[in-house]
Amino acid sequence: MTLLEVKNIEMQYAQRPFMFKRGQEAPVLQGVTFSLQEGECLGIVGQSGSGKSTLGRIILGIERPTKGEVLFQGINLYETTSKHKKIIRRDLQAVFQNSYHSFNPKHTIFEIVEEPLLNFEQFSKTERQHKVRELLDCVELESTIAQKNPSQLSGGQQQRVNIARALALNPKLIVLDEAISSLDMILQKHIIQLLQTLQKDMQLAYIFISHDLQATRYMSDRIVVMEHGQLVEEIGKDEAYKHPASLELYNAILPSHPRERTKKFFR
Amino acid sequence: MSLLRKERANVKRLFSLTILLVIGLLGLFAPVLMPHDPLAVDISKKFLAPSWDYPFGTDHLGRCVFSRMLLAIRYSLGSALVIQIVAILLAILVGAFVALKRGIVDYLFIRICDILLAFPTLVLAFGLLGLLGPSLKNVLIALVFTQFIYYSRLIRGLFIGLNEKDFIQAARISGTSGIKLIIRHYIPNLLPPIVTIVVLDIGKVILEIAGFSFIGLGVQAPIPEWGMMVNEGKQYIRQHPELMLYPGLAIVLVVLLLNHLASSFKKLG
Ligand SMILES: Nc1ncnc2c1ncn2[C@@H]1O[C@H](COP(=O)(O)OP(=O)(O)OP(=O)(O)O)[C@@H](O)[C@H]1O
Ligand SMILES: [Mg+2]
């Protein structure tokens, strides 16, 4: 079943809100259209500044696009009653690119992970404590971390707290914006495996935004490539990249052996 | 920020806070502490020098200056405190509403604020007092109004500064919205600047109340208020300058302490 439909999205940041719109800049996103099935993982790759995070925010319903619509389970995110929105909210979660900034600096890790539970579940305090411990355990974090502040965590720990928070409500779709890029290889592998298990067990769908082609390839059922705010190519799991923009990204991967590097990089 | 500076800001804060607290308690328990009825007129006792019975002496109507000074704490510091608290609470409600709503509501709000803020607050308050007539109650209303406009604009700006922050968007995604969002996320992160400005402005408001009373638009005789007492004392400035000195020094002391306190808040962040 189709979970998400993104139709003809255009995004242009206005210099001035309301009334005084000045100088037109090139749109950040243009004619972006794709759809996502339940339980599917869609990879989005593209150069820095190509509009991936912006697209992510639009899909999440927190930034209204200039044109186009986003349908989640058939409901338009930007034209819906607040009651519907609350239901959608639960099923549509996110891991932000910048983990540290996505935490309220005044909160402890416990308060951060607990927040979605407070809003959607009728849990008692002990139930919440139990659930938070379970979630932290899921992303391989010690439960002693719960009383710390975000600034006392390493970048990788922050990212995992973010993932734990996104998992708290058993959503249907998680937008993962560079969600594992500051983890070491071993942890990356563990988290990817965890995400894939959840995907199977709970029919969870992902939008996996990354510049890491290998991780994306490993994670995704389908990959779309973005360039200057447009989708330029869509490939299946085992297909090769063809579009010049994709090849440029692909060729920029460092080969694992130094001997093979020289040719490509120092021509 | 170095530890030493933080330590010094802490000491500073404790110092000003303690003295202000003592003054506040003196005002609170004034009825018990006052040696005489501050309103009781006895012409035969006018201009008495300080004594055990009358610690600060008596004024031109033979009233106990010490008792009047104590009761005046309520009218000066007390009303300023009330004005500030009411104004900031209203401002948080309105400022938060427009900041979260944006669009046309916000636009109109800004225009109205701009027009009102174009007048100096005192002029605005004068205008209001002209409409309402002079009395303590109306001074309170006028000052709450002017402070409220100024603060709601300020709060709106602070809130909008946070609107785009990732953690606010993350909180929205976690399902937090409306009042809960404001209480859980905006307020805790904006508390230091809000507290600083509110504390700092208590001094300003005390001066304004005193100013209004001094020119006869505020607290009406025979109720004691520092600005009003300065006004009464000014006729006898040559013979008995201390009558102006007591309330004048009290104003200076409290305003300085409040500035001190506010600056320590700013440093601690
Ligand atoms: N709030 C904003 N206001 C104005 N312009 C913005 C805003 N957010 C993003 N942009 C612009 O949109 C473009 C795309 O940004 P976006 O963050 O979506 O890129 P990205 O593909 O996620 O890049 P990266 O891989 O570095 O994260 C950039 O040119 C950026 O300057
Ligand atoms: Mg990005």
Short mmCIF file of N, CA, C and O in Angstrom, two decimals, chain A residues 17-20 57 60 62 89 92-94 96 98 101-107 111 115-116 118-120 165, chain B residues 102-104 107 111 164-177 180-181 184-186 188-189 192:
data_model
loop_
_atom_site.label_atom_id
_atom_site.label_comp_id
_atom_site.label_asym_id
_atom_site.label_seq_id
_atom_site.Cartn_x
_atom_site.Cartn_y
_atom_site.Cartn_z
N PRO A 17 8.80 37.44 4.99
CA PRO A 17 7.50 36.80 5.07
C PRO A 17 6.42 37.84 4.79
O PRO A 17 6.62 39.03 5.02
N PHE A 18 5.28 37.42 4.29
CA PHE A 18 4.12 38.26 4.10
C PHE A 18 4.45 39.48 3.23
O PHE A 18 5.57 39.83 3.01
N MET A 19 3.59 40.06 2.64
CA MET A 19 3.65 41.34 1.93
C MET A 19 4.90 41.73 1.14
O MET A 19 4.82 41.94 -0.04
N PHE A 20 6.07 41.83 1.81
CA PHE A 20 7.20 42.36 1.05
C PHE A 20 8.10 41.27 0.49
O PHE A 20 9.19 41.05 0.98
N ARG A 57 12.18 17.98 5.66
CA ARG A 57 11.31 18.79 6.53
C ARG A 57 9.92 18.94 5.94
O ARG A 57 8.92 18.96 6.67
N LEU A 60 7.98 15.90 6.54
CA LEU A 60 7.60 15.78 7.95
C LEU A 60 6.46 16.70 8.36
O LEU A 60 5.95 16.63 9.47
N ILE A 62 6.65 19.99 8.70
CA ILE A 62 7.02 21.15 9.51
C ILE A 62 7.44 22.34 8.68
O ILE A 62 7.74 23.40 9.21
N ARG A 89 0.95 12.72 13.07
CA ARG A 89 2.16 13.06 13.81
C ARG A 89 2.81 11.83 14.44
O ARG A 89 4.00 11.64 14.42
N LEU A 92 4.66 9.59 11.91
CA LEU A 92 5.65 10.22 11.05
C LEU A 92 6.74 10.83 11.93
O LEU A 92 6.54 11.88 12.53
N GLN A 93 7.85 10.15 12.05
CA GLN A 93 8.88 10.61 12.96
C GLN A 93 10.18 10.93 12.23
O GLN A 93 10.29 10.68 11.03
N ALA A 94 11.14 11.48 12.94
CA ALA A 94 12.34 11.93 12.25
C ALA A 94 13.58 11.83 13.11
O ALA A 94 13.53 11.88 14.33
N PHE A 96 16.99 14.07 13.02
CA PHE A 96 17.55 15.24 12.35
C PHE A 96 19.03 15.11 12.06
O PHE A 96 19.75 14.40 12.74
N ASN A 98 21.36 17.41 12.46
CA ASN A 98 22.19 17.91 13.53
C ASN A 98 21.59 17.48 14.87
O ASN A 98 20.72 18.13 15.42
N HIS A 101 21.52 19.93 18.03
CA HIS A 101 20.57 21.05 17.95
C HIS A 101 19.12 20.59 18.04
O HIS A 101 18.24 21.41 18.23
N SER A 102 18.89 19.30 17.88
CA SER A 102 17.51 18.86 17.94
C SER A 102 17.09 18.47 19.36
O SER A 102 16.00 17.95 19.57
N PHE A 103 17.97 18.75 20.33
CA PHE A 103 17.60 18.54 21.73
C PHE A 103 17.43 19.87 22.42
O PHE A 103 18.24 20.78 22.22
N ASN A 104 16.43 19.96 23.27
CA ASN A 104 16.30 21.12 24.14
C ASN A 104 17.47 21.08 25.13
O ASN A 104 17.59 20.13 25.90
N PRO A 105 18.34 22.10 25.09
CA PRO A 105 19.54 22.04 25.93
C PRO A 105 19.25 21.98 27.44
O PRO A 105 20.11 21.60 28.21
N LYS A 106 18.02 22.34 27.83
CA LYS A 106 17.68 22.33 29.25
C LYS A 106 17.16 20.96 29.71
O LYS A 106 16.84 20.78 30.87
N HIS A 107 17.00 20.03 28.78
CA HIS A 107 16.42 18.75 29.15
C HIS A 107 17.48 17.67 29.35
O HIS A 107 18.56 17.75 28.79
N GLU A 111 14.26 13.06 29.67
CA GLU A 111 13.15 13.95 29.28
C GLU A 111 13.00 14.02 27.76
O GLU A 111 11.90 14.16 27.24
N GLU A 115 9.56 12.50 25.80
CA GLU A 115 8.61 13.49 25.30
C GLU A 115 7.50 12.93 24.40
O GLU A 115 6.32 13.21 24.63
N PRO A 116 7.83 12.14 23.37
CA PRO A 116 6.74 11.60 22.55
C PRO A 116 5.78 10.72 23.35
O PRO A 116 4.58 10.72 23.09
N LEU A 118 4.95 11.12 26.48
CA LEU A 118 4.08 12.02 27.25
C LEU A 118 2.90 12.49 26.41
O LEU A 118 1.80 12.66 26.90
N ASN A 119 3.19 12.72 25.13
CA ASN A 119 2.15 13.29 24.28
C ASN A 119 1.15 12.27 23.76
O ASN A 119 0.02 12.62 23.46
N PHE A 120 1.60 11.03 23.61
CA PHE A 120 0.72 10.08 22.94
C PHE A 120 0.29 8.88 23.76
O PHE A 120 -0.65 8.19 23.42
N ARG A 165 14.47 8.31 20.29
CA ARG A 165 13.27 9.15 20.39
C ARG A 165 12.34 8.90 19.19
O ARG A 165 11.12 8.85 19.36
N ARG B 102 2.18 33.85 13.55
CA ARG B 102 2.75 34.60 12.43
C ARG B 102 1.66 35.12 11.49
O ARG B 102 0.55 35.34 11.91
N GLY B 103 2.06 35.34 10.21
CA GLY B 103 1.08 35.80 9.23
C GLY B 103 0.52 37.18 9.53
O GLY B 103 1.19 38.03 10.13
N ILE B 104 -0.72 37.37 9.16
CA ILE B 104 -1.34 38.70 9.23
C ILE B 104 -1.49 39.19 10.67
O ILE B 104 -1.31 40.38 10.96
N TYR B 107 1.73 40.58 11.70
CA TYR B 107 2.00 41.81 10.97
C TYR B 107 1.26 42.99 11.62
O TYR B 107 1.86 44.04 11.89
N ARG B 111 2.74 46.38 13.65
CA ARG B 111 2.41 47.77 13.27
C ARG B 111 1.86 48.53 14.48
O ARG B 111 2.26 49.65 14.75
N GLU B 164 12.61 28.62 14.59
CA GLU B 164 13.25 27.85 13.54
C GLU B 164 14.24 26.83 14.10
O GLU B 164 14.81 26.05 13.35
N LYS B 165 14.45 26.87 15.41
CA LYS B 165 15.45 25.98 15.98
C LYS B 165 15.04 24.51 15.81
O LYS B 165 13.88 24.16 15.91
N ASP B 166 16.05 23.69 15.59
CA ASP B 166 15.79 22.26 15.39
C ASP B 166 15.04 21.64 16.56
O ASP B 166 14.18 20.81 16.37
N PHE B 167 15.39 22.06 17.78
CA PHE B 167 14.77 21.35 18.91
C PHE B 167 13.29 21.68 19.04
O PHE B 167 12.52 20.86 19.53
N ILE B 168 12.90 22.85 18.56
CA ILE B 168 11.48 23.19 18.57
C ILE B 168 10.76 22.34 17.52
O ILE B 168 9.68 21.78 17.77
N GLN B 169 11.38 22.19 16.35
CA GLN B 169 10.77 21.37 15.31
C GLN B 169 10.74 19.91 15.74
O GLN B 169 9.76 19.21 15.49
N ALA B 170 11.81 19.48 16.42
CA ALA B 170 11.83 18.10 16.90
C ALA B 170 10.71 17.89 17.91
O ALA B 170 10.06 16.84 17.92
N ALA B 171 10.48 18.89 18.76
CA ALA B 171 9.42 18.78 19.75
C ALA B 171 8.06 18.71 19.07
O ALA B 171 7.18 17.94 19.48
N ARG B 172 7.89 19.49 18.02
CA ARG B 172 6.63 19.43 17.27
C ARG B 172 6.43 18.03 16.70
O ARG B 172 5.33 17.48 16.72
N ILE B 173 7.52 17.48 16.18
CA ILE B 173 7.42 16.14 15.62
C ILE B 173 7.11 15.11 16.70
O ILE B 173 6.39 14.14 16.46
N SER B 174 7.58 15.38 17.90
CA SER B 174 7.25 14.48 19.01
C SER B 174 5.81 14.68 19.49
O SER B 174 5.39 14.04 20.44
N GLY B 175 5.12 15.63 18.87
CA GLY B 175 3.70 15.80 19.19
C GLY B 175 3.41 16.90 20.19
O GLY B 175 2.27 17.07 20.61
N THR B 176 4.43 17.65 20.60
CA THR B 176 4.20 18.74 21.54
C THR B 176 3.75 19.98 20.77
O THR B 176 4.35 20.32 19.77
N SER B 177 2.67 20.60 21.25
CA SER B 177 2.21 21.80 20.55
C SER B 177 1.53 22.74 21.53
O SER B 177 1.32 22.42 22.69
N LYS B 180 1.80 23.55 25.77
CA LYS B 180 2.84 22.62 26.24
C LYS B 180 4.19 22.96 25.62
O LYS B 180 5.22 22.90 26.28
N LEU B 181 4.16 23.31 24.34
CA LEU B 181 5.39 23.66 23.64
C LEU B 181 6.01 24.91 24.28
O LEU B 181 7.22 24.97 24.51
N ARG B 184 7.22 23.87 27.96
CA ARG B 184 8.32 22.90 27.99
C ARG B 184 9.57 23.40 27.30
O ARG B 184 10.69 23.06 27.72
N HIS B 185 9.41 24.15 26.22
CA HIS B 185 10.59 24.45 25.42
C HIS B 185 10.97 25.93 25.31
O HIS B 185 12.13 26.27 25.45
N TYR B 186 9.96 26.77 25.05
CA TYR B 186 10.32 28.18 24.87
C TYR B 186 10.73 28.82 26.19
O TYR B 186 11.84 29.35 26.31
N PRO B 188 11.68 27.81 29.30
CA PRO B 188 12.94 27.47 29.99
C PRO B 188 14.16 28.03 29.27
O PRO B 188 15.11 28.45 29.91
N ASN B 189 14.10 28.09 27.94
CA ASN B 189 15.26 28.59 27.22
C ASN B 189 15.31 30.10 27.15
O ASN B 189 16.33 30.67 26.76
N PRO B 192 16.43 33.25 31.28
CA PRO B 192 17.47 34.20 31.70
C PRO B 192 17.26 35.62 31.13
O PRO B 192 17.24 36.57 31.91
#
